[in-house]
CSV table of C-alpha atoms in Angstrom, one decimal:
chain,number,residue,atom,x,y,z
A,7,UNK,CA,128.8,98.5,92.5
A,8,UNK,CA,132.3,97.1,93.0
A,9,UNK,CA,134.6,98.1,96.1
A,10,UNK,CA,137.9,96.4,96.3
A,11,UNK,CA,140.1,97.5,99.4
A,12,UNK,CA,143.6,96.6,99.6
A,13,UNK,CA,145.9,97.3,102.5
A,14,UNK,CA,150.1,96.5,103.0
A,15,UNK,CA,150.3,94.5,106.5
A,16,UNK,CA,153.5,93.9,107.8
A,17,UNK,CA,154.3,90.3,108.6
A,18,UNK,CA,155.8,88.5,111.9
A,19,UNK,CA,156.7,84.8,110.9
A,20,UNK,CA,157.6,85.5,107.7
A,21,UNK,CA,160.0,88.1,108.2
A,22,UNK,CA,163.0,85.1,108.7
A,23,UNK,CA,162.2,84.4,105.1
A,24,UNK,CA,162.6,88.1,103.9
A,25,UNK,CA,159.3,88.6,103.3
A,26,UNK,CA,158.4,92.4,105.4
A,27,UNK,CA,154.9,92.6,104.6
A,28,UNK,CA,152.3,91.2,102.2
A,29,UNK,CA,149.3,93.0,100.6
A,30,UNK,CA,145.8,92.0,101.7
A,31,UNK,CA,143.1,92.8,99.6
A,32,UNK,CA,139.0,92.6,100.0
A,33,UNK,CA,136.4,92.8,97.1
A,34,UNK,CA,132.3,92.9,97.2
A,35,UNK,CA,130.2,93.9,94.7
A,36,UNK,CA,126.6,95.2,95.9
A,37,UNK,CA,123.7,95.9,93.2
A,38,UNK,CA,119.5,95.4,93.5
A,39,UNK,CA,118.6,91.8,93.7
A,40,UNK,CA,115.8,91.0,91.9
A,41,UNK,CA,114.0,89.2,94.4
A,42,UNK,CA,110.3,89.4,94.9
A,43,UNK,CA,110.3,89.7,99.6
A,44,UNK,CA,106.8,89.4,100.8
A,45,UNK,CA,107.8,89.2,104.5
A,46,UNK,CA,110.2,91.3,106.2
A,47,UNK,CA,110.3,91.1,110.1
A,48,UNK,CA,112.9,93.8,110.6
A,49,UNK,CA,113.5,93.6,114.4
A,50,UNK,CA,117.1,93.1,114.5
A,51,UNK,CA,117.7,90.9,118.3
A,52,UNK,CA,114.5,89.5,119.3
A,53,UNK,CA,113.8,85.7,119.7
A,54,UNK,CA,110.4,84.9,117.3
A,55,UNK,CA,110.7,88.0,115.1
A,56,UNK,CA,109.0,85.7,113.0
A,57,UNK,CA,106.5,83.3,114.5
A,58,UNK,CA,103.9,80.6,112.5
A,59,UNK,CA,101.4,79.5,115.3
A,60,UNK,CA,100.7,75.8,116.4
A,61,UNK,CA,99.0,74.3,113.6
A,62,UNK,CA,99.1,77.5,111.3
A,63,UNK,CA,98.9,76.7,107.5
A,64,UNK,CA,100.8,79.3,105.6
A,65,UNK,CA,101.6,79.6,102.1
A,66,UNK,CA,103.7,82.2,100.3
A,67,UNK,CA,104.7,80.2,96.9
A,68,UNK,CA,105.8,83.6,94.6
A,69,UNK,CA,108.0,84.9,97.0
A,70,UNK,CA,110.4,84.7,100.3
A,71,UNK,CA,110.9,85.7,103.9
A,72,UNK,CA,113.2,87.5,105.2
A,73,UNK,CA,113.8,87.6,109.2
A,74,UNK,CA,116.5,89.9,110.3
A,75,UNK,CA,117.3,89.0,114.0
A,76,UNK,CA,120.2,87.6,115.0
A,77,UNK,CA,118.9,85.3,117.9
A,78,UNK,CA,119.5,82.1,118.1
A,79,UNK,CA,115.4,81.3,117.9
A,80,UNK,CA,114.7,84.1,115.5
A,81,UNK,CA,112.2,82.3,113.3
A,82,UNK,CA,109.5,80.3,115.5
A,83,UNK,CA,107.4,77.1,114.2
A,84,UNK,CA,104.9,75.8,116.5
A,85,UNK,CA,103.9,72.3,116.4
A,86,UNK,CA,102.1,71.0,113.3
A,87,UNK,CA,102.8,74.4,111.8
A,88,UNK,CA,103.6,74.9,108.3
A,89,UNK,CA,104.8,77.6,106.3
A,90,UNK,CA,106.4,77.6,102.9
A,91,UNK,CA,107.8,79.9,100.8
A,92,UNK,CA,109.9,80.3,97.4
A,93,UNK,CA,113.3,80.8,100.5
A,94,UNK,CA,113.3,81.6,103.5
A,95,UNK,CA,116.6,83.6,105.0
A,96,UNK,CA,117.2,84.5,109.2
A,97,UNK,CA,119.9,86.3,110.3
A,98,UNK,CA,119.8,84.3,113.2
A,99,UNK,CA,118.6,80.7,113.9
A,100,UNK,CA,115.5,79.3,114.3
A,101,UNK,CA,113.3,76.7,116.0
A,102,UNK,CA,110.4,74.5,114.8
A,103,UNK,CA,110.9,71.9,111.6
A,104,UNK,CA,107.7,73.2,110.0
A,105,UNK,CA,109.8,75.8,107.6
A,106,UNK,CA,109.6,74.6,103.5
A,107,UNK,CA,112.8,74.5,102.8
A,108,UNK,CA,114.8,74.6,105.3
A,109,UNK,CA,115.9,78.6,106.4
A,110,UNK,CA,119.0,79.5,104.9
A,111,UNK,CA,120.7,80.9,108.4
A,112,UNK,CA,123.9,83.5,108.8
A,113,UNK,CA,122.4,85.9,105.9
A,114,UNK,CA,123.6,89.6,106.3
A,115,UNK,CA,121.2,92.2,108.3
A,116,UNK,CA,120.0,94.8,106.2
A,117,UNK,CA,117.9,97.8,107.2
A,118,UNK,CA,114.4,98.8,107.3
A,119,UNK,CA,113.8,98.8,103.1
A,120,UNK,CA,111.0,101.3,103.8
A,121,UNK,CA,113.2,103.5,106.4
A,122,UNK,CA,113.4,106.4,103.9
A,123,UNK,CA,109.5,106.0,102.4
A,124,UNK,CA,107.7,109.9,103.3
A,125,UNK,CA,104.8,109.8,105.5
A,126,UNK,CA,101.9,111.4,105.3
A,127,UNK,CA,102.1,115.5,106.3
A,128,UNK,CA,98.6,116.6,108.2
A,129,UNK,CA,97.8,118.8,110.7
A,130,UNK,CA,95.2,119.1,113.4
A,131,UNK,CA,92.1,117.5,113.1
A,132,UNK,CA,89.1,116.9,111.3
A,133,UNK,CA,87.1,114.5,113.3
A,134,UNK,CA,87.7,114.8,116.7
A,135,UNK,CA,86.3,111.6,118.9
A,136,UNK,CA,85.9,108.0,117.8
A,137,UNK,CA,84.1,107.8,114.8
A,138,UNK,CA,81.5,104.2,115.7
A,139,UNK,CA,80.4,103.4,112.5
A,140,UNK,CA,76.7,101.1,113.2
A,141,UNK,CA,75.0,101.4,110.2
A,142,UNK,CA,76.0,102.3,106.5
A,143,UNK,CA,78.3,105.3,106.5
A,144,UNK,CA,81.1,106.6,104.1
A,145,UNK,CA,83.9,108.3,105.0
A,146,UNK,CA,86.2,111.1,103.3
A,147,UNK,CA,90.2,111.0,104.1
A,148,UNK,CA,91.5,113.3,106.6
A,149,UNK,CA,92.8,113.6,110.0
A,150,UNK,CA,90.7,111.1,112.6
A,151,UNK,CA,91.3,112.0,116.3
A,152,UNK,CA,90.0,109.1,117.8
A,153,UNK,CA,90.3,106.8,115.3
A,154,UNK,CA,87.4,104.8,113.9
A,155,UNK,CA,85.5,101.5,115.1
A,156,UNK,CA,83.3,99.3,112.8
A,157,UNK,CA,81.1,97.9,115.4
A,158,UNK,CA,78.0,95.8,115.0
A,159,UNK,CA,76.4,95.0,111.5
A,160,UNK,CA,78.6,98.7,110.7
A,161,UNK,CA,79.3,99.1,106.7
A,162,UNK,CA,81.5,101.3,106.2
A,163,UNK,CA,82.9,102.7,103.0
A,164,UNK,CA,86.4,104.5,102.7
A,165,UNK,CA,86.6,106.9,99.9
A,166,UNK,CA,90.1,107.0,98.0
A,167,UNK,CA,92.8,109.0,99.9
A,168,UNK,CA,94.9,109.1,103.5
A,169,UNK,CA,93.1,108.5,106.6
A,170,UNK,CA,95.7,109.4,109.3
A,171,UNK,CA,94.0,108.0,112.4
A,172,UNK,CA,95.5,110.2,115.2
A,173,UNK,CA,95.4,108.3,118.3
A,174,UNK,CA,92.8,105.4,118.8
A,175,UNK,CA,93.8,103.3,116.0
A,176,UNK,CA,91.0,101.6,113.5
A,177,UNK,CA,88.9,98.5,114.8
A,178,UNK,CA,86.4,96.4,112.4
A,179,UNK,CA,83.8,94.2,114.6
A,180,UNK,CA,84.6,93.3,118.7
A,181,UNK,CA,81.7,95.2,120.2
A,182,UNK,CA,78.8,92.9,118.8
A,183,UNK,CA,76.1,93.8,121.8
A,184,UNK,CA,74.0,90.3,122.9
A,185,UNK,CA,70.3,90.2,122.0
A,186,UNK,CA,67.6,89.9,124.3
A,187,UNK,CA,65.1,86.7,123.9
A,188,UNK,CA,61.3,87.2,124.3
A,189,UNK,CA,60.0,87.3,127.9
A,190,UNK,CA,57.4,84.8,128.8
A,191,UNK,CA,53.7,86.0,128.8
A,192,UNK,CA,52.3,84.2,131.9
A,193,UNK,CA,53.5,86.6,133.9
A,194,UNK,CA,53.7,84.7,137.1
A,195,UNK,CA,57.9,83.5,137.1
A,196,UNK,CA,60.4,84.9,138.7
A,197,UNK,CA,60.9,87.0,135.9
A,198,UNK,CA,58.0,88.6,135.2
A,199,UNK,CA,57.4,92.3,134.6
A,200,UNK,CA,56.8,94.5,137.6
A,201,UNK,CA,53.6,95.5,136.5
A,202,UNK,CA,52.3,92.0,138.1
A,203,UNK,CA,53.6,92.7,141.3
A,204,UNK,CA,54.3,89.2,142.2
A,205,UNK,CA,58.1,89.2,141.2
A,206,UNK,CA,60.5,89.6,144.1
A,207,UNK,CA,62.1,92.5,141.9
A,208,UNK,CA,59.2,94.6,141.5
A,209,UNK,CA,59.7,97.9,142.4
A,210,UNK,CA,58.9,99.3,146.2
A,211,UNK,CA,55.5,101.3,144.9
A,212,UNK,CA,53.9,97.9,145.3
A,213,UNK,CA,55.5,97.6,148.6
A,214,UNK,CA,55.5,93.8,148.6
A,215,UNK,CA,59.1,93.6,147.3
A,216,UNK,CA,62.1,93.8,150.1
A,217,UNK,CA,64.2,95.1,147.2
A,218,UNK,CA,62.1,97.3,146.1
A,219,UNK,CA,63.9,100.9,147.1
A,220,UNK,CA,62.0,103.5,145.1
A,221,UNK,CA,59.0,103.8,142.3
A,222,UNK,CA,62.1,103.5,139.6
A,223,UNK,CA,63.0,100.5,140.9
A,224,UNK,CA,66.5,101.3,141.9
A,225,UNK,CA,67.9,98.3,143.9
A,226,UNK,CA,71.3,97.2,144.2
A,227,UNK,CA,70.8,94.8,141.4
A,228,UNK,CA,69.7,97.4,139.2
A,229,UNK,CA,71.9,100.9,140.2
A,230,UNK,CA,73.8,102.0,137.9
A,231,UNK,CA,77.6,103.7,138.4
A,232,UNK,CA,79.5,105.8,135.5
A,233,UNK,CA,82.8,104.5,135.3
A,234,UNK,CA,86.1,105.2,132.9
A,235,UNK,CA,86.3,101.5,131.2
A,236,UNK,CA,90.0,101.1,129.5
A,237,UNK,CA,90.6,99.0,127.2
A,238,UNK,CA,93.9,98.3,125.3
A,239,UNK,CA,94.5,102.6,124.4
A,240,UNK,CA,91.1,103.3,124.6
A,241,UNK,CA,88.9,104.7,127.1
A,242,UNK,CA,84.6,104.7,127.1
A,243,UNK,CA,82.1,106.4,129.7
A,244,UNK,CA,79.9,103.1,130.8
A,245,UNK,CA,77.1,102.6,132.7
A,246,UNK,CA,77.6,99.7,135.2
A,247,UNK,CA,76.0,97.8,137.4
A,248,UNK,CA,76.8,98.2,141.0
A,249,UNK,CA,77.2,94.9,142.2
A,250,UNK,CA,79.9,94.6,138.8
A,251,UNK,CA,82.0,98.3,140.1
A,252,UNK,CA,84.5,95.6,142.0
A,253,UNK,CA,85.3,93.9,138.9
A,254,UNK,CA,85.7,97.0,136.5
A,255,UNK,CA,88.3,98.8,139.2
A,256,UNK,CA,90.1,95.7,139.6
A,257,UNK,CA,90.7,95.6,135.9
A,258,UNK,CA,92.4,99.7,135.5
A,259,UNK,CA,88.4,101.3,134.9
A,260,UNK,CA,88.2,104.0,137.2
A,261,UNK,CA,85.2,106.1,139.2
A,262,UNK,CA,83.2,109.1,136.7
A,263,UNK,CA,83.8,109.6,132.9
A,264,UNK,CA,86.3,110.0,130.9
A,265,UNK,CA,88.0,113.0,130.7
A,266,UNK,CA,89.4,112.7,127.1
A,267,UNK,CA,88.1,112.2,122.9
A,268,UNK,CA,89.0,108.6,122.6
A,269,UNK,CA,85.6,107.5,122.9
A,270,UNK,CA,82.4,108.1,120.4
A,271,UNK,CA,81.0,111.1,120.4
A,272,UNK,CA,77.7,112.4,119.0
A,273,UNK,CA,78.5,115.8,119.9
A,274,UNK,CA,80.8,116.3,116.8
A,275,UNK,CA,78.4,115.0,114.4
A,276,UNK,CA,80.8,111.3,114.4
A,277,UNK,CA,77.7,109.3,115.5
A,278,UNK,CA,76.0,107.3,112.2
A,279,UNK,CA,73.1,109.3,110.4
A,280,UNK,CA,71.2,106.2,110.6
A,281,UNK,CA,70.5,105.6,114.3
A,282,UNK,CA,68.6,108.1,116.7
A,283,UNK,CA,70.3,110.4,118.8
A,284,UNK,CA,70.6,108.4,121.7
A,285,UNK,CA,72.5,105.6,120.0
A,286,UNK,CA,71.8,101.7,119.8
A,287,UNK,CA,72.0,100.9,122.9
A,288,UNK,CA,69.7,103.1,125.0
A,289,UNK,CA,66.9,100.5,123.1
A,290,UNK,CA,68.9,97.7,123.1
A,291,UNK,CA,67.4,96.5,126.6
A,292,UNK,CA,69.7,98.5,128.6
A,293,UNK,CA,69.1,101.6,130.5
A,294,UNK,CA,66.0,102.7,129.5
A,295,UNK,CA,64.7,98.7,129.8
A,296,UNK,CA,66.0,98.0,133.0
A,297,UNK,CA,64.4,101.5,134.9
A,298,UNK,CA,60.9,100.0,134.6
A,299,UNK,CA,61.8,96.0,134.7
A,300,UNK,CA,65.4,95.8,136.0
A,301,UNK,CA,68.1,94.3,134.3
A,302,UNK,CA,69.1,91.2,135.6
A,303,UNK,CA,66.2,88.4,136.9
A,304,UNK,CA,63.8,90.5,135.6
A,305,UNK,CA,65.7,90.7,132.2
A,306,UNK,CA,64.7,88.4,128.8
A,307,UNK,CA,67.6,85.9,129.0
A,308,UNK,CA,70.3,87.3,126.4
A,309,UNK,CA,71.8,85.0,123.2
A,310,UNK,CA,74.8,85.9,121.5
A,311,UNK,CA,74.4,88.0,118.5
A,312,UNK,CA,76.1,87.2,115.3
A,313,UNK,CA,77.4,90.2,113.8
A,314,UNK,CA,79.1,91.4,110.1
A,315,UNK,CA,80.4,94.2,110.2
A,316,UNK,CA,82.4,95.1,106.8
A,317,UNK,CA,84.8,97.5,105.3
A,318,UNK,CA,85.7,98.5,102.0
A,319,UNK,CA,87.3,101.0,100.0
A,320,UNK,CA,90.4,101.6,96.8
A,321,UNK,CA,93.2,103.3,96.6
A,322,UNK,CA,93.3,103.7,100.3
A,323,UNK,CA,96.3,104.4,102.8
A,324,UNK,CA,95.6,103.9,106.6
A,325,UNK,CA,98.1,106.1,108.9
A,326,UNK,CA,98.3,105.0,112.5
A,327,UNK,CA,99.5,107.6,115.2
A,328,UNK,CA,99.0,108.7,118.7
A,329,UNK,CA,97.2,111.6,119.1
A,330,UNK,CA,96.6,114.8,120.8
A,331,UNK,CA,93.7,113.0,123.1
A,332,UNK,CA,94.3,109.6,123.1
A,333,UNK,CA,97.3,106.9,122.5
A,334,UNK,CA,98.7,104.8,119.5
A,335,UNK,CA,95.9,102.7,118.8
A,336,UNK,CA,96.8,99.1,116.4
A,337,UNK,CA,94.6,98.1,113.3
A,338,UNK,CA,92.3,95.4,114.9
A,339,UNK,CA,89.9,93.7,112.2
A,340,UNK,CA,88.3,90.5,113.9
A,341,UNK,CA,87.4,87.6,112.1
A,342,UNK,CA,83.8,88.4,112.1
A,343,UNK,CA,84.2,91.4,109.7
A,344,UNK,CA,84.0,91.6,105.9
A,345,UNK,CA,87.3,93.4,104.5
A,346,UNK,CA,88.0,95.0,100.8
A,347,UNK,CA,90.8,97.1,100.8
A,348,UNK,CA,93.4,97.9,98.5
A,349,UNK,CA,96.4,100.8,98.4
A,350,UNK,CA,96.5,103.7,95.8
A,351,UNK,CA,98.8,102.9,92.7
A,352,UNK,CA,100.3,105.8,92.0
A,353,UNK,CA,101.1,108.7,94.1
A,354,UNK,CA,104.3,108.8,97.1
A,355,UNK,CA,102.3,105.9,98.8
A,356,UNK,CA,101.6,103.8,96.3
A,357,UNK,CA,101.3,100.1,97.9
A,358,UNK,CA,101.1,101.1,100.9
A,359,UNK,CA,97.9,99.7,102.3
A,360,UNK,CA,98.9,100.2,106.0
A,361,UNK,CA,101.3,102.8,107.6
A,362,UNK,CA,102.2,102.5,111.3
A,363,UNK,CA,104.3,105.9,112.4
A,364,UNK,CA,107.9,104.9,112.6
A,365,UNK,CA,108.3,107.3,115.6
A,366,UNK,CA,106.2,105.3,118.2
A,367,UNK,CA,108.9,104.1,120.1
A,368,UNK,CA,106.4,100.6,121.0
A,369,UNK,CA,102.9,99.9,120.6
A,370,UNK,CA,100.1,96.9,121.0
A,371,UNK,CA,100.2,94.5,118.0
A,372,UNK,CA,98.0,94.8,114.5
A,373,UNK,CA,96.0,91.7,114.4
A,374,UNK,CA,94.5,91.5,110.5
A,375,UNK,CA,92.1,88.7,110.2
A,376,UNK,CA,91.1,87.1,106.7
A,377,UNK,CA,88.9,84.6,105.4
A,378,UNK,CA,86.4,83.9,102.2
A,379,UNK,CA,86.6,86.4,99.6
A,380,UNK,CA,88.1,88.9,102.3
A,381,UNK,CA,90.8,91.0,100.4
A,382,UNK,CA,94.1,93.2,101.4
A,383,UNK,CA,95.9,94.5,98.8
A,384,UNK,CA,99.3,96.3,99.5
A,385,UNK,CA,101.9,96.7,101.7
A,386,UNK,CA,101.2,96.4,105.8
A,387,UNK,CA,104.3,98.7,107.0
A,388,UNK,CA,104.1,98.3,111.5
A,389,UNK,CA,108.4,99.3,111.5
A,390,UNK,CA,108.3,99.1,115.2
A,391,UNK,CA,105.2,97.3,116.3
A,392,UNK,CA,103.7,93.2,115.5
A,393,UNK,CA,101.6,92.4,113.1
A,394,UNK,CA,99.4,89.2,113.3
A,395,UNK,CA,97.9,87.6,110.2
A,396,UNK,CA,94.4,85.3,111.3
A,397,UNK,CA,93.1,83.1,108.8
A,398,UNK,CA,90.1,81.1,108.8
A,399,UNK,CA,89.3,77.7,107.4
A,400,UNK,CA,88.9,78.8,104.0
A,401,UNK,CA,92.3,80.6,103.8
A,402,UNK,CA,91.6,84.0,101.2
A,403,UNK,CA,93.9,84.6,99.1
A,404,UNK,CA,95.9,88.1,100.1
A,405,UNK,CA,97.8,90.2,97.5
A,406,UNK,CA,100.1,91.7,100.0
A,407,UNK,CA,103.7,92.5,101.5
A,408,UNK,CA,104.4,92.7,105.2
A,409,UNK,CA,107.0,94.8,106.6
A,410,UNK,CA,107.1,95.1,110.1
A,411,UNK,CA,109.0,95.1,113.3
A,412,UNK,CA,107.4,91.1,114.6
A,413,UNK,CA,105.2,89.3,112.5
A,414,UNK,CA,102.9,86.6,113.6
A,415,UNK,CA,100.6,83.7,111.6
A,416,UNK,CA,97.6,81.8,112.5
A,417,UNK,CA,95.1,79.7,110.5
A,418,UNK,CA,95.3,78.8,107.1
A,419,UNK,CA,96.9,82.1,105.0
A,420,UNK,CA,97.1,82.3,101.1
A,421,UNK,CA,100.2,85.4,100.3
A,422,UNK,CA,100.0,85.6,97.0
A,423,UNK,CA,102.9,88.8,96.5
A,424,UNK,CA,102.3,91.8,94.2
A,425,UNK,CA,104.7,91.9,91.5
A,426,UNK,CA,108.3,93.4,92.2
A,427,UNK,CA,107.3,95.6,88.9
A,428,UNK,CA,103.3,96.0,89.7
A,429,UNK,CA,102.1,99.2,91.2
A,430,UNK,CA,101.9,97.4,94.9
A,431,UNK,CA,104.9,97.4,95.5
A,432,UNK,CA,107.0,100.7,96.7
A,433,UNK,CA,110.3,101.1,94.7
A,434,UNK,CA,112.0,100.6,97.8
A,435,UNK,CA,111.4,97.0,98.4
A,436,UNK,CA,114.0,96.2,95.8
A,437,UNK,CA,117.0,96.2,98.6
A,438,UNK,CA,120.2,96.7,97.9
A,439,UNK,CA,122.5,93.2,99.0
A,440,UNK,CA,125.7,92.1,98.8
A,441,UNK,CA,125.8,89.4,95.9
A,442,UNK,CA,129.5,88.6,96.0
């Protein structure tokens, strides 16, 4: 598309040579650039809209980066950092020598390219609660009130379709409970069972013990209280220690349980089929260990477990929204988890891997972790929220796109773009610019 725009000014100088008014005239000719963009930080003032961590090792060889703030510091290379890309462009300026090539800085600001792309319609829900996934489970699409955590060794499987996770977000590893060593079998330690009634924290039946307060061996090391635990936009009824309530109030946890449905719940039927109906960790040396032996001293010392959990699934779109029960909850998958996901090719979302709803006004940042033969393939769309990208030492290959409001690198990452022409990527990532 050509405009050409041509206005008579009248002059001032040039009047005392005759000359009443010239013409001025302004031409620019706008069309679709053929240009493959795998990285769009859309935010259009903040200072690192685009940031590569300290010693981050990024390559994007098929395809460039975009960064459409105007601050001074728009684009943000930490020291040792390296990112490279077929261009790079920023509105703005930037900071950090560890850009390949050099940005190209004063390009025009363009809008969201994926401002006009549909969401999803749903109503209601389907699942209300968090869905904990600890075992093997699959999943159907449909409206998640909740959201759903892969916790543990969880395996979960995502049939083809739209999972619109209302409130609660989706999470992939974090809650990896410790394991408990064997206790010793001489029976005569510190930490002995109470059966032996020689430890100091047998319970008061022996009535040897000064801390012994009742046959269940309720002490102040071992009473428990219920308290509300928050973390980020999620809330979860937890059994705590007494001594510890100080601690959790200081940190926002409050007295009693929680009064809403962003936490598991068995009562819906959201609990895996696999475990018993009192969950992992009523026989994970918790409550129902620690009545009879207590939970500290008396306690097998504990060992950090290592944990994989994994999920997988094609031709997949993952919504994020707040809910009716619960707040906008971020994708989260930790570096400990095994990922295999890849967008629908056809259909009004095809691409479109992830889909953060453009009407949260703010929101905690995505953090997608990859290593190995981990694999995302699509478009992450977060138009108003950061997205970080974690790699590991092996640095997996990713055939994606990032659109999003901030987006942040760490690790070694591989980008390897979809195709402008290849099913993942939406029509609307060919912009429209101004080429003269």
């Amino acid at each position: 598309v050509e405009v050409v725009v041509a206005r008579r000014v009248p002059t001032f100088f040039m009047r005392v040579l005759g000359k009443e008014a010239v013409e001025v005239e302004a031409r620019a000719v706008a069309g679709l650039v053929d240009r493959n963009i795998g990285v769009y930080a859309i935010d259009p003032s903040q200072k690192g809209a685009l940031t590569v961590a300290k010693g981050a090792r990024v390559d994007i060889p098929e395809c460039d980066v975009f960064v459409n703030s105007q601050s001074r510091a728009a684009a943000l290379a930490g020291a040792g950092a390296r990112l490279t890309a077929g261009r790079v462009e920023v509105v703005g300026g930037y900071e950090g020598d560890g850009f390949y090539p050099d940005p190209e800085t004063g390009a025009s600001q363009i809008a969201d390219p994926l401002e006009d792309l549909p969401a999803p319609s749903y109503s209601g829900c389907d699942h209300y609660g968090t869905v904990t996934v600890r075992g093997k489970r699959r999943l159907r699409p449909g409206v998640y009130c909740g959201g759903i955590d892969v916790v543990d060794d969880g395996q979960l499987v995502l049939e083809s379709g739209v999972y619109v996770l209302r409130g609660g977000g989706l999470r992939v590893g974090k809650q990896c409970e410790p394991q408990e060593l064997p206790k010793s079998d001489h029976g005569d330690s510190d930490h002995g069972e109470s059966d032996h009634g020689d430890s100091e924290h047998a319970s008061a039946s022996h009535g040897d013990s000064d801390h012994g307060a009742s046959d269940h061996g309720d002490s102040d090391h071992t009473a428990k209280v219920t308290v509300c635990h928050v973390s980020g936009s999620r809330e979860q009824t937890l059994e705590v220690e007494a001594s510890a309530l100080a601690t959790h109030l200081a940190h926002g946890d409050s007295l009693g349980k929680c009064s809403n449905l962003c936490e598991a719940s068995a009562d819906h039927g959201d609990s895996d089929h696999g475990e018993s109906e009192h969950g992992d960790s009523d026989h994970g040396g918790s409550d129902h260990a620690s009545s009879d032996h207590g939970d500290s001293a008396s306690a097998g010392k504990a060992e950090a477990k290592v944990c994989h959990p994994a999920i997988r699934g094609t031709g997949v779109t993952i919504y994020v929204t707040d809910g009716p029960h619960c707040g906008y909850g971020p994708v989260e998958i930790d570096p400990s988890a095994s990922v295999d996901l890849s967008a629908p090719t056809s259909g009004p979302l095809a691409g479109v891997l992830f889909f953060q709803d453009r009407r949260i006004a703010s929101g905690p940042a995505s953090t997608l972790a990859v290593d190995g033969s981990d694999a995302m393939t699509g478009v992450a769309y977060f138009p108003t929220t950061a997205v970080h990208l974690v790699g590991g030492k092996l640095g997996a290959a990713q055939e994606m796109k990032i659109v999003a409001n901030k987006v942040g690198f760490e690790g070694r990452l591989l980008i390897d773009c979809p195709a402008n022409n290849g099913p993942y990527t939406p029509s609307a990532l060919k912009r429209v610019a101004l080429s003269e």
